[in-house]
Amino acid sequence: MRSIVPLALGTACVAAMTLGTGHAAAAAPATAPARGSGWEPAPSAPWDVAAGERCAFAIHGEPIVDEVVRRELSSPAEGVTRSAYKGDLVVRVTNKETGAHYDADVSGSAVVDVYASGAQFWRVVGPVLVGVGDGNLGKGMYVVDGVYTIGISPTGSKTVTGPVVATDSVCDRIA
């Protein structure tokens, strides 16, 4: 089910990202970045979420297409790293109880600032996969699409801000 949820600038949405901090060393993307381009592979690791944390059932996520690359940009301030991410990413999200799955195309692009405190600030264009514990989207796992920002506090709470954000409930798709 796809819906448009207007979010006033500054409206908070507590969410848990599954893209971004989940990038971990794994297989290199099928298409390597051009040599000397400054882009490096940023593969995503498989993940599991217990029943009740996002969906009513346990879920497993695993990239089936992962051509995401990362490029470090100039730091905007002391203690802040800034990176850009882009590339094709399709994550298969599976209901661990039934085996039903959905292949989520989450090939958005982002510029991400990571602060020494552990906080992050994302500027996103396009779809990313977002797990929500509390917030205005309700508990769930969503493909969030549009042009928006995501602020992540050092404790992990998330704020999604944008004039219009499209959401697609992955939990509903694989229930």
PDB file of C-alpha atoms in Angstrom:
ATOM      1  CA  MET A   1       0.000   0.000   0.000  1.00  0.00           C
ATOM      2  CA  ARG A   2       1.528   3.318  -1.082  1.00  0.00           C
ATOM      3  CA  SER A   3       0.462   6.541   0.579  1.00  0.00           C
ATOM      4  CA  ILE A   4       1.490  10.157   0.602  1.00  0.00           C
ATOM      5  CA  VAL A   5       2.109  11.521   4.085  1.00  0.00           C
ATOM      6  CA  PRO A   6       2.624  15.282   4.282  1.00  0.00           C
ATOM      7  CA  LEU A   7       5.282  16.139   6.850  1.00  0.00           C
ATOM      8  CA  ALA A   8       5.522  19.765   7.900  1.00  0.00           C
ATOM      9  CA  LEU A   9       9.082  21.021   8.111  1.00  0.00           C
ATOM     10  CA  GLY A  10      10.304  20.175  11.589  1.00  0.00           C
ATOM     11  CA  THR A  11       7.780  17.358  12.210  1.00  0.00           C
ATOM     12  CA  ALA A  12       9.411  14.460  14.065  1.00  0.00           C
ATOM     13  CA  CYS A  13       9.250  10.834  13.023  1.00  0.00           C
ATOM     14  CA  VAL A  14      11.014   8.302  15.203  1.00  0.00           C
ATOM     15  CA  ALA A  15      12.400   5.635  12.879  1.00  0.00           C
ATOM     16  CA  ALA A  16      15.192   3.120  12.586  1.00  0.00           C
ATOM     17  CA  MET A  17      17.123   3.228   9.343  1.00  0.00           C
ATOM     18  CA  THR A  18      18.148   0.009   7.724  1.00  0.00           C
ATOM     19  CA  LEU A  19      20.240   1.737   5.076  1.00  0.00           C
ATOM     20  CA  GLY A  20      23.296   3.785   5.919  1.00  0.00           C
ATOM     21  CA  THR A  21      24.603   2.655   9.291  1.00  0.00           C
ATOM     22  CA  GLY A  22      23.929  -0.881   8.055  1.00  0.00           C
ATOM     23  CA  HIS A  23      26.626  -0.603   5.401  1.00  0.00           C
ATOM     24  CA  ALA A  24      29.266  -3.179   6.214  1.00  0.00           C
ATOM     25  CA  ALA A  25      31.992  -5.004   4.374  1.00  0.00           C
ATOM     26  CA  ALA A  26      30.586  -7.654   2.063  1.00  0.00           C
ATOM     27  CA  ALA A  27      30.857  -8.560  -1.594  1.00  0.00           C
ATOM     28  CA  ALA A  28      31.949  -5.802  -3.969  1.00  0.00           C
ATOM     29  CA  PRO A  29      29.291  -4.370  -6.290  1.00  0.00           C
ATOM     30  CA  ALA A  30      28.958  -5.956  -9.724  1.00  0.00           C
ATOM     31  CA  THR A  31      30.006  -2.697 -11.395  1.00  0.00           C
ATOM     32  CA  ALA A  32      33.106  -1.220  -9.799  1.00  0.00           C
ATOM     33  CA  PRO A  33      33.418   2.570  -9.699  1.00  0.00           C
ATOM     34  CA  ALA A  34      35.798   4.193 -12.164  1.00  0.00           C
ATOM     35  CA  ARG A  35      39.408   4.041 -10.991  1.00  0.00           C
ATOM     36  CA  GLY A  36      40.457   7.325  -9.407  1.00  0.00           C
ATOM     37  CA  SER A  37      36.860   8.577  -9.127  1.00  0.00           C
ATOM     38  CA  GLY A  38      36.924   8.682  -5.319  1.00  0.00           C
ATOM     39  CA  TRP A  39      33.907   6.344  -5.159  1.00  0.00           C
ATOM     40  CA  GLU A  40      34.354   3.092  -3.238  1.00  0.00           C
ATOM     41  CA  PRO A  41      32.028   0.114  -2.748  1.00  0.00           C
ATOM     42  CA  ALA A  42      29.686   0.444   0.272  1.00  0.00           C
ATOM     43  CA  PRO A  43      27.899  -2.897   0.421  1.00  0.00           C
ATOM     44  CA  SER A  44      25.029  -3.553   2.821  1.00  0.00           C
ATOM     45  CA  ALA A  45      25.056  -6.499   5.220  1.00  0.00           C
ATOM     46  CA  PRO A  46      22.069  -8.841   5.729  1.00  0.00           C
ATOM     47  CA  TRP A  47      19.988  -8.095   8.863  1.00  0.00           C
ATOM     48  CA  ASP A  48      17.265  -9.570  11.065  1.00  0.00           C
ATOM     49  CA  VAL A  49      14.575  -7.864  13.163  1.00  0.00           C
ATOM     50  CA  ALA A  50      12.608  -9.695  15.859  1.00  0.00           C
ATOM     51  CA  ALA A  51       8.809 -10.034  15.775  1.00  0.00           C
ATOM     52  CA  GLY A  52       7.066  -6.960  17.158  1.00  0.00           C
ATOM     53  CA  GLU A  53       9.977  -4.555  16.686  1.00  0.00           C
ATOM     54  CA  ARG A  54       8.869  -3.402  13.211  1.00  0.00           C
ATOM     55  CA  CYS A  55       6.352  -5.908  11.868  1.00  0.00           C
ATOM     56  CA  ALA A  56       4.150  -8.292  13.876  1.00  0.00           C
ATOM     57  CA  PHE A  57       6.441 -11.082  12.642  1.00  0.00           C
ATOM     58  CA  ALA A  58      10.230 -11.520  12.439  1.00  0.00           C
ATOM     59  CA  ILE A  59      11.804 -10.237   9.225  1.00  0.00           C
ATOM     60  CA  HIS A  60      15.082 -10.766   7.397  1.00  0.00           C
ATOM     61  CA  GLY A  61      16.632  -8.337   4.921  1.00  0.00           C
ATOM     62  CA  GLU A  62      19.264  -9.214   2.383  1.00  0.00           C
ATOM     63  CA  PRO A  63      20.563  -7.208  -0.587  1.00  0.00           C
ATOM     64  CA  ILE A  64      19.964  -8.984  -3.902  1.00  0.00           C
ATOM     65  CA  VAL A  65      21.298  -6.083  -5.995  1.00  0.00           C
ATOM     66  CA  ASP A  66      23.946  -3.952  -4.317  1.00  0.00           C
ATOM     67  CA  GLU A  67      25.897  -1.504  -6.409  1.00  0.00           C
ATOM     68  CA  VAL A  68      26.037   1.226  -3.768  1.00  0.00           C
ATOM     69  CA  VAL A  69      29.171   3.325  -3.725  1.00  0.00           C
ATOM     70  CA  ARG A  70      30.394   5.896  -1.212  1.00  0.00           C
ATOM     71  CA  ARG A  71      32.562   8.957  -1.627  1.00  0.00           C
ATOM     72  CA  GLU A  72      34.014  10.955   1.243  1.00  0.00           C
ATOM     73  CA  LEU A  73      33.433  14.695   0.832  1.00  0.00           C
ATOM     74  CA  SER A  74      35.094  17.672   2.500  1.00  0.00           C
ATOM     75  CA  SER A  75      34.233  17.941   6.181  1.00  0.00           C
ATOM     76  CA  PRO A  76      31.865  20.830   6.942  1.00  0.00           C
ATOM     77  CA  ALA A  77      33.261  21.172  10.496  1.00  0.00           C
ATOM     78  CA  GLU A  78      35.657  19.659  13.040  1.00  0.00           C
ATOM     79  CA  GLY A  79      34.445  16.241  14.212  1.00  0.00           C
ATOM     80  CA  VAL A  80      32.074  15.732  11.253  1.00  0.00           C
ATOM     81  CA  THR A  81      32.576  13.361   8.330  1.00  0.00           C
ATOM     82  CA  ARG A  82      30.484  13.885   5.205  1.00  0.00           C
ATOM     83  CA  SER A  83      29.921  11.142   2.657  1.00  0.00           C
ATOM     84  CA  ALA A  84      27.791  10.732  -0.441  1.00  0.00           C
ATOM     85  CA  TYR A  85      26.065   7.441  -1.303  1.00  0.00           C
ATOM     86  CA  LYS A  86      24.538   6.414  -4.615  1.00  0.00           C
ATOM     87  CA  GLY A  87      23.835   3.316  -6.652  1.00  0.00           C
ATOM     88  CA  ASP A  88      21.353   0.555  -7.216  1.00  0.00           C
ATOM     89  CA  LEU A  89      20.148  -1.294  -4.119  1.00  0.00           C
ATOM     90  CA  VAL A  90      17.360  -3.868  -3.976  1.00  0.00           C
ATOM     91  CA  VAL A  91      16.757  -5.481  -0.589  1.00  0.00           C
ATOM     92  CA  ARG A  92      14.703  -8.668  -0.283  1.00  0.00           C
ATOM     93  CA  VAL A  93      12.671  -8.380   2.932  1.00  0.00           C
ATOM     94  CA  THR A  94      11.319 -11.766   4.041  1.00  0.00           C
ATOM     95  CA  ASN A  95       8.639 -12.693   6.576  1.00  0.00           C
ATOM     96  CA  LYS A  96      10.565 -15.330   8.543  1.00  0.00           C
ATOM     97  CA  GLU A  97       7.345 -17.115   9.590  1.00  0.00           C
ATOM     98  CA  THR A  98       5.762 -17.578   6.148  1.00  0.00           C
ATOM     99  CA  GLY A  99       8.598 -17.062   3.681  1.00  0.00           C
ATOM    100  CA  ALA A 100       6.667 -14.300   1.888  1.00  0.00           C
ATOM    101  CA  HIS A 101       9.052 -11.665   0.587  1.00  0.00           C
ATOM    102  CA  TYR A 102       9.175  -8.293  -1.131  1.00  0.00           C
ATOM    103  CA  ASP A 103      12.052  -6.954  -3.200  1.00  0.00           C
ATOM    104  CA  ALA A 104      12.327  -3.297  -2.175  1.00  0.00           C
ATOM    105  CA  ASP A 105      14.075  -1.046  -4.692  1.00  0.00           C
ATOM    106  CA  VAL A 106      15.754   1.440  -2.359  1.00  0.00           C
ATOM    107  CA  SER A 107      18.166   3.037  -4.819  1.00  0.00           C
ATOM    108  CA  GLY A 108      18.032   6.525  -3.331  1.00  0.00           C
ATOM    109  CA  SER A 109      21.009   8.858  -3.048  1.00  0.00           C
ATOM    110  CA  ALA A 110      22.122  10.568   0.132  1.00  0.00           C
ATOM    111  CA  VAL A 111      24.680  12.919   1.589  1.00  0.00           C
ATOM    112  CA  VAL A 112      25.315  11.872   5.184  1.00  0.00           C
ATOM    113  CA  ASP A 113      27.023  13.848   7.941  1.00  0.00           C
ATOM    114  CA  VAL A 114      28.270  11.738  10.863  1.00  0.00           C
ATOM    115  CA  TYR A 115      29.172  13.614  14.048  1.00  0.00           C
ATOM    116  CA  ALA A 116      31.689  12.560  16.706  1.00  0.00           C
ATOM    117  CA  SER A 117      28.740  12.200  19.126  1.00  0.00           C
ATOM    118  CA  GLY A 118      27.269   9.451  16.944  1.00  0.00           C
ATOM    119  CA  ALA A 119      24.505  11.682  15.567  1.00  0.00           C
ATOM    120  CA  GLN A 120      23.836  11.681  11.820  1.00  0.00           C
ATOM    121  CA  PHE A 121      22.088  13.994   9.387  1.00  0.00           C
ATOM    122  CA  TRP A 122      20.927  12.629   6.011  1.00  0.00           C
ATOM    123  CA  ARG A 123      19.891  14.621   2.913  1.00  0.00           C
ATOM    124  CA  VAL A 124      18.024  12.095   0.751  1.00  0.00           C
ATOM    125  CA  VAL A 125      16.640  12.008  -2.784  1.00  0.00           C
ATOM    126  CA  GLY A 126      14.708   8.875  -3.670  1.00  0.00           C
ATOM    127  CA  PRO A 127      13.767   5.728  -1.813  1.00  0.00           C
ATOM    128  CA  VAL A 128      15.444   4.261   1.271  1.00  0.00           C
ATOM    129  CA  LEU A 129      14.321   1.475   3.604  1.00  0.00           C
ATOM    130  CA  VAL A 130      13.292   2.774   7.030  1.00  0.00           C
ATOM    131  CA  GLY A 131      12.297   0.740  10.065  1.00  0.00           C
ATOM    132  CA  VAL A 132      10.054   2.649  12.468  1.00  0.00           C
ATOM    133  CA  GLY A 133       9.638   1.928  16.175  1.00  0.00           C
ATOM    134  CA  ASP A 134       7.719   5.063  17.163  1.00  0.00           C
ATOM    135  CA  GLY A 135       6.685   8.100  15.145  1.00  0.00           C
ATOM    136  CA  ASN A 136       4.159   9.594  12.807  1.00  0.00           C
ATOM    137  CA  LEU A 137       4.498   6.710  10.347  1.00  0.00           C
ATOM    138  CA  GLY A 138       3.624   4.151  13.017  1.00  0.00           C
ATOM    139  CA  LYS A 139       5.611   1.039  13.862  1.00  0.00           C
ATOM    140  CA  GLY A 140       6.687  -0.758  10.707  1.00  0.00           C
ATOM    141  CA  MET A 141       9.141  -1.168   7.864  1.00  0.00           C
ATOM    142  CA  TYR A 142       8.724   1.285   5.004  1.00  0.00           C
ATOM    143  CA  VAL A 143      10.154   2.291   1.687  1.00  0.00           C
ATOM    144  CA  VAL A 144      10.269   6.066   2.135  1.00  0.00           C
ATOM    145  CA  ASP A 145      10.579   8.083  -1.074  1.00  0.00           C
ATOM    146  CA  GLY A 146      10.812  11.741  -2.012  1.00  0.00           C
ATOM    147  CA  VAL A 147      13.179  14.591  -1.190  1.00  0.00           C
ATOM    148  CA  TYR A 148      13.669  14.798   2.566  1.00  0.00           C
ATOM    149  CA  THR A 149      16.093  14.806   5.495  1.00  0.00           C
ATOM    150  CA  ILE A 150      16.601  12.343   8.312  1.00  0.00           C
ATOM    151  CA  GLY A 151      18.177  13.385  11.602  1.00  0.00           C
ATOM    152  CA  ILE A 152      19.448  10.591  13.841  1.00  0.00           C
ATOM    153  CA  SER A 153      20.291  11.434  17.462  1.00  0.00           C
ATOM    154  CA  PRO A 154      23.195   9.790  19.324  1.00  0.00           C
ATOM    155  CA  THR A 155      20.604   7.553  21.032  1.00  0.00           C
ATOM    156  CA  GLY A 156      19.173   6.418  17.672  1.00  0.00           C
ATOM    157  CA  SER A 157      15.916   8.370  17.519  1.00  0.00           C
ATOM    158  CA  LYS A 158      15.131   9.586  14.008  1.00  0.00           C
ATOM    159  CA  THR A 159      13.405  12.659  12.589  1.00  0.00           C
ATOM    160  CA  VAL A 160      12.163  12.612   8.985  1.00  0.00           C
ATOM    161  CA  THR A 161      11.451  16.053   7.524  1.00  0.00           C
ATOM    162  CA  GLY A 162      10.090  16.980   4.120  1.00  0.00           C
ATOM    163  CA  PRO A 163       7.158  18.719   2.484  1.00  0.00           C
ATOM    164  CA  VAL A 164       5.726  15.475   0.994  1.00  0.00           C
ATOM    165  CA  VAL A 165       7.014  11.967   1.591  1.00  0.00           C
ATOM    166  CA  ALA A 166       5.631   8.809  -0.048  1.00  0.00           C
ATOM    167  CA  THR A 167       5.600   5.667   2.094  1.00  0.00           C
ATOM    168  CA  ASP A 168       5.044   2.036   1.190  1.00  0.00           C
ATOM    169  CA  SER A 169       4.523  -0.456   4.048  1.00  0.00           C
ATOM    170  CA  VAL A 170       6.740  -3.505   3.540  1.00  0.00           C
ATOM    171  CA  CYS A 171       5.085  -5.242   6.534  1.00  0.00           C
ATOM    172  CA  ASP A 172       1.708  -5.045   4.724  1.00  0.00           C
ATOM    173  CA  ARG A 173       3.253  -6.441   1.543  1.00  0.00           C
ATOM    174  CA  ILE A 174       4.638  -9.574   3.243  1.00  0.00           C
ATOM    175  CA  ALA A 175       2.032 -10.185   5.986  1.00  0.00           C
TER     176      ALA A 175
END
